[in-house]
CSV table of C-alpha atoms in Angstrom, one decimal:
chain,number,residue,atom,x,y,z
I,25,MET,CA,56.7,104.2,131.6
I,26,VAL,CA,60.0,105.3,133.0
I,27,GLN,CA,62.8,102.8,132.2
I,28,LYS,CA,64.8,101.6,135.2
I,29,ALA,CA,68.5,102.3,135.6
I,30,LYS,CA,70.9,99.4,135.8
I,31,ILE,CA,73.4,99.1,138.6
I,32,LEU,CA,76.4,96.7,138.2
I,33,LEU,CA,77.5,94.8,141.3
I,34,VAL,CA,80.9,93.2,141.0
I,35,ASP,CA,82.2,90.8,143.7
I,36,ASP,CA,83.6,87.3,143.5
I,37,ARG,CA,81.7,86.2,146.6
I,38,PRO,CA,78.0,85.3,146.1
I,39,GLU,CA,77.1,86.3,149.7
I,40,ASN,CA,78.4,89.8,149.2
I,41,LEU,CA,76.4,90.1,146.0
I,42,LEU,CA,73.3,88.9,147.9
I,43,ALA,CA,73.9,91.5,150.6
I,44,LEU,CA,74.3,94.3,148.1
I,45,GLU,CA,71.1,93.3,146.4
I,46,ALA,CA,69.2,93.3,149.7
I,47,ILE,CA,70.6,96.8,150.5
I,48,LEU,CA,69.8,98.3,147.1
I,49,SER,CA,66.5,96.6,146.3
I,50,ALA,CA,64.7,99.5,147.9
I,51,LEU,CA,65.8,101.7,145.1
I,52,ASP,CA,63.6,99.7,142.7
I,53,GLN,CA,66.3,99.6,139.9
I,54,THR,CA,67.7,96.8,137.8
I,55,LEU,CA,70.6,95.1,139.7
I,56,VAL,CA,73.1,93.1,137.5
I,57,ARG,CA,75.6,90.7,139.0
I,58,ALA,CA,79.1,90.0,137.9
I,59,SER,CA,81.4,87.6,139.8
I,60,SER,CA,84.7,88.8,138.3
I,61,GLY,CA,86.3,91.7,136.5
I,62,GLU,CA,86.1,89.8,133.2
I,63,GLU,CA,82.4,89.2,133.6
I,64,ALA,CA,81.9,92.9,134.5
I,65,LEU,CA,83.7,94.0,131.4
I,66,LYS,CA,81.5,91.7,129.3
I,67,ALA,CA,78.3,93.1,130.8
I,68,LEU,CA,79.5,96.6,130.0
I,69,LEU,CA,79.8,95.8,126.3
I,70,THR,CA,76.1,95.6,125.8
I,71,ASP,CA,74.4,97.5,128.6
I,72,ASP,CA,74.4,101.0,130.0
I,73,PHE,CA,74.8,101.4,133.7
I,74,ALA,CA,74.1,104.3,136.1
I,75,VAL,CA,76.8,103.2,138.6
I,76,ILE,CA,79.2,100.3,139.3
I,77,LEU,CA,79.9,98.9,142.7
I,78,LEU,CA,83.3,97.2,142.4
I,79,ASP,CA,85.0,95.0,144.9
I,80,VAL,CA,88.8,95.7,145.1
I,81,GLN,CA,90.0,92.2,146.2
I,82,MET,CA,89.1,89.7,143.6
I,83,PRO,CA,91.2,86.7,142.2
I,84,GLY,CA,92.6,87.2,138.8
I,85,MET,CA,91.7,90.7,137.6
I,86,ASP,CA,91.2,92.8,140.7
I,87,GLY,CA,89.1,95.9,141.1
I,88,PHE,CA,91.9,98.3,140.2
I,89,GLU,CA,92.7,96.5,137.0
I,90,THR,CA,89.0,96.2,136.1
I,91,ALA,CA,88.5,99.9,136.7
I,92,ALA,CA,91.5,100.7,134.5
I,93,HIS,CA,89.9,98.8,131.6
I,94,ILE,CA,86.5,100.5,132.2
I,95,LYS,CA,88.1,104.0,132.1
I,96,ARG,CA,90.0,103.2,128.9
I,97,ARG,CA,86.8,102.4,127.0
I,98,GLU,CA,85.1,105.4,125.4
I,99,ARG,CA,81.7,103.8,126.0
I,100,THR,CA,82.2,103.2,129.7
I,101,ARG,CA,84.7,105.8,130.9
I,102,ASP,CA,82.1,108.1,132.4
I,103,ILE,CA,80.3,105.5,134.4
I,104,PRO,CA,80.9,106.3,138.1
I,105,ILE,CA,82.6,103.6,140.1
I,106,ILE,CA,82.3,103.0,143.9
I,107,PHE,CA,85.0,100.8,145.2
I,108,LEU,CA,84.2,98.4,148.0
I,109,THR,CA,86.9,96.8,150.0
I,110,ALA,CA,87.3,94.7,153.2
I,111,ILE,CA,90.8,95.8,153.8
I,112,ASN,CA,92.3,99.2,154.5
I,113,HIS,CA,95.9,99.9,154.0
I,114,GLY,CA,95.7,103.6,154.8
I,115,PRO,CA,95.7,106.7,152.6
I,116,HIS,CA,97.9,105.2,149.9
I,117,HIS,CA,95.5,102.4,149.3
I,118,THR,CA,92.6,104.9,149.2
I,119,PHE,CA,94.5,107.2,146.8
I,120,ARG,CA,95.1,104.2,144.5
I,121,GLY,CA,91.3,103.7,144.3
I,122,TYR,CA,90.7,107.4,143.4
I,123,ALA,CA,93.6,107.3,140.9
I,124,ALA,CA,91.9,104.3,139.2
I,125,GLY,CA,88.9,106.5,138.5
I,126,ALA,CA,86.6,105.8,141.4
I,127,VAL,CA,84.2,108.4,142.6
I,128,ASP,CA,84.1,106.9,146.1
I,129,TYR,CA,85.9,104.4,148.2
I,130,ILE,CA,84.0,102.6,150.9
I,131,SER,CA,85.5,100.1,153.4
I,132,LYS,CA,83.6,97.1,154.6
I,133,PRO,CA,81.6,96.8,156.8
I,134,PHE,CA,79.7,99.8,155.5
I,135,ASP,CA,76.5,101.5,156.6
I,136,PRO,CA,73.7,100.2,154.3
I,137,TRP,CA,71.9,103.5,154.6
I,138,VAL,CA,75.0,105.5,153.5
I,139,LEU,CA,75.7,103.1,150.6
I,140,ARG,CA,72.1,103.3,149.4
I,141,ALA,CA,72.0,107.1,149.6
I,142,LYS,CA,75.2,107.4,147.6
I,143,VAL,CA,74.0,105.0,144.9
I,144,SER,CA,70.7,106.8,144.7
I,145,VAL,CA,72.4,110.0,143.9
I,146,PHE,CA,74.2,108.5,140.9
I,147,VAL,CA,71.0,106.8,139.8
I,148,GLU,CA,69.1,110.1,139.9
I,149,LEU,CA,71.9,111.8,137.9
I,150,TYR,CA,71.8,109.1,135.3
I,151,MET,CA,68.0,109.3,134.9
I,152,LYS,CA,68.2,113.1,134.5
I,153,ASN,CA,70.9,112.7,131.8
I,154,CYS,CA,68.7,110.2,130.0
I,155,GLN,CA,65.8,112.6,130.1
I,156,LEU,CA,68.0,115.4,128.7
I,157,ARG,CA,69.2,113.3,125.9
I,158,GLU,CA,65.6,112.3,125.0
I,159,GLN,CA,64.5,115.9,125.1
I,160,ALA,CA,67.4,116.9,122.9
I,161,ALA,CA,66.6,114.1,120.4
I,162,LEU,CA,62.9,115.1,120.3
I,163,LEU,CA,63.8,118.8,119.8
I,164,ARG,CA,66.2,117.8,116.9
I,165,LEU,CA,63.4,115.8,115.3
I,166,GLN,CA,61.0,118.7,115.6
I,167,LEU,CA,63.6,121.1,114.1
I,168,GLU,CA,64.2,118.6,111.2
I,169,GLY,CA,60.5,118.3,110.6
I,170,GLY,CA,60.0,122.0,110.6
I,171,ALA,CA,62.9,122.4,108.1
I,172,LYS,CA,61.3,119.7,105.8
I,173,ALA,CA,57.9,121.4,106.1
I,174,ALA,CA,59.4,124.8,105.2
I,175,ALA,CA,61.2,123.3,102.2
I,176,ALA,CA,58.0,121.7,101.0
I,177,GLU,CA,56.2,125.0,101.4
I,178,ALA,CA,59.0,126.7,99.4
I,179,LYS,CA,58.5,124.1,96.6
I,180,GLU,CA,54.7,124.5,96.4
I,181,PRO,CA,54.7,128.0,94.7
I,182,ALA,CA,57.2,126.7,92.1
I,183,GLY,CA,55.0,123.7,91.4
I,184,LEU,CA,51.9,125.9,91.2
I,185,LEU,CA,53.6,128.3,88.7
I,186,ALA,CA,54.7,125.3,86.5
I,187,GLU,CA,51.1,124.0,86.4
I,188,LEU,CA,49.7,127.5,85.6
I,189,SER,CA,52.3,127.9,82.9
I,190,ALA,CA,51.4,124.5,81.3
I,191,ARG,CA,47.7,125.4,81.3
I,192,LEU,CA,48.3,128.8,79.8
I,193,ALA,CA,50.4,127.2,77.1
I,194,ALA,CA,47.6,124.9,76.1
I,195,VAL,CA,45.2,127.9,75.9
I,196,GLU,CA,47.8,129.9,73.8
I,197,GLU,CA,48.0,127.0,71.4
I,198,GLN,CA,44.3,126.9,70.9
I,199,ALA,CA,44.2,130.7,70.4
I,200,GLU,CA,46.9,130.5,67.8
I,201,ALA,CA,45.0,127.7,65.9
I,202,LEU,CA,41.9,129.9,66.1
I,203,SER,CA,43.7,132.9,64.7
I,204,LYS,CA,45.0,130.9,61.8
I,205,GLN,CA,41.5,129.8,60.9
I,206,LEU,CA,40.2,133.4,60.9
I,207,ASP,CA,43.2,134.7,58.9
I,208,ASP,CA,41.4,135.1,55.6
I,209,ASP,CA,39.2,137.8,53.9
I,210,SER,CA,36.0,135.8,54.5
I,211,ALA,CA,36.3,135.8,58.2
I,212,ASP,CA,33.8,137.7,60.3
I,213,ALA,CA,35.2,141.0,61.5
I,214,ALA,CA,33.8,140.6,65.0
I,215,ALA,CA,35.4,137.1,65.3
I,216,VAL,CA,38.7,138.5,64.2
I,217,ALA,CA,38.5,141.3,66.7
I,218,THR,CA,37.6,138.9,69.5
I,219,ALA,CA,40.5,136.6,68.6
I,220,ALA,CA,42.9,139.6,68.6
I,221,HIS,CA,41.6,140.7,72.0
I,222,LEU,CA,42.1,137.1,73.3
I,223,GLU,CA,45.7,137.1,72.1
I,224,ARG,CA,46.4,140.4,73.9
I,225,LYS,CA,44.9,139.0,77.1
I,226,LEU,CA,47.0,135.8,76.8
I,227,THR,CA,50.2,137.9,76.2
I,228,GLY,CA,49.5,139.9,79.3
I,229,LEU,CA,48.9,136.8,81.3
I,230,ARG,CA,52.1,135.2,80.0
I,231,ARG,CA,54.1,138.4,81.1
I,232,ALA,CA,52.5,138.3,84.5
I,233,LEU,CA,53.3,134.6,85.0
I,234,ASP,CA,56.9,135.0,83.8
I,235,ALA,CA,57.4,137.9,86.3
I,236,LEU,CA,56.5,135.5,89.1
I,237,GLU,CA,59.2,133.0,88.1
I,238,PRO,CA,62.2,133.0,90.6
I,239,GLY,CA,65.1,135.1,89.4
I,240,THR,CA,63.0,137.4,87.2
I,241,GLY,CA,62.3,140.1,89.8
I,242,SER,CA,59.2,140.8,91.8
I,243,GLY,CA,55.9,142.2,90.7
I,244,ALA,CA,53.7,141.2,87.8
I,245,ALA,CA,53.1,142.8,84.5
I,246,SER,CA,49.6,144.4,84.1
I,247,VAL,CA,47.2,142.5,81.9
I,248,PRO,CA,45.9,144.6,79.0
I,249,SER,CA,42.1,145.0,78.8
């Protein structure tokens, strides 16, 4: 299920917030209200937003000051801000809005279709960025998993060699004990010959195993027959 984007609506007048919600409800995203600059900054501490619609004229902290705080924070500096204002003091006032970090500056009354279209563009950009981050995180996990699997596979031959070496050592010990028992004049000549042949075999196996150990070069010694 695709997670909805959050849109922050900042205006000190409840009727304006209600009007914005009516206009943007068709986008089927999560609309978050804030009735002051301070409340907006508080909301931005915990949630991520696709775009902020910010009223310029508010008592206390106005829209310009609120935008300045938003742009100073590393977490929120890249969130697009659309200024909404009921007054228009000419190019200087508009320039102040862009200088504060706004991506757009709209005077009231505005065309609902235009506002909804502009907001939808930023929502779409936000969703695409989220998808890219998720894909990058998934790729990173896959790469890390592949690296761990490769490391595990690299360790397997070493573990196998250690196990073979331990088993061979046990057989060598038994062969040595057998040779000591046959090391007298009364021992059967055939048994002595068999024990000697077994020792040669074990010596050849030990050389071949040692040659497979890391750092000893490639290739295995031939096993005498």
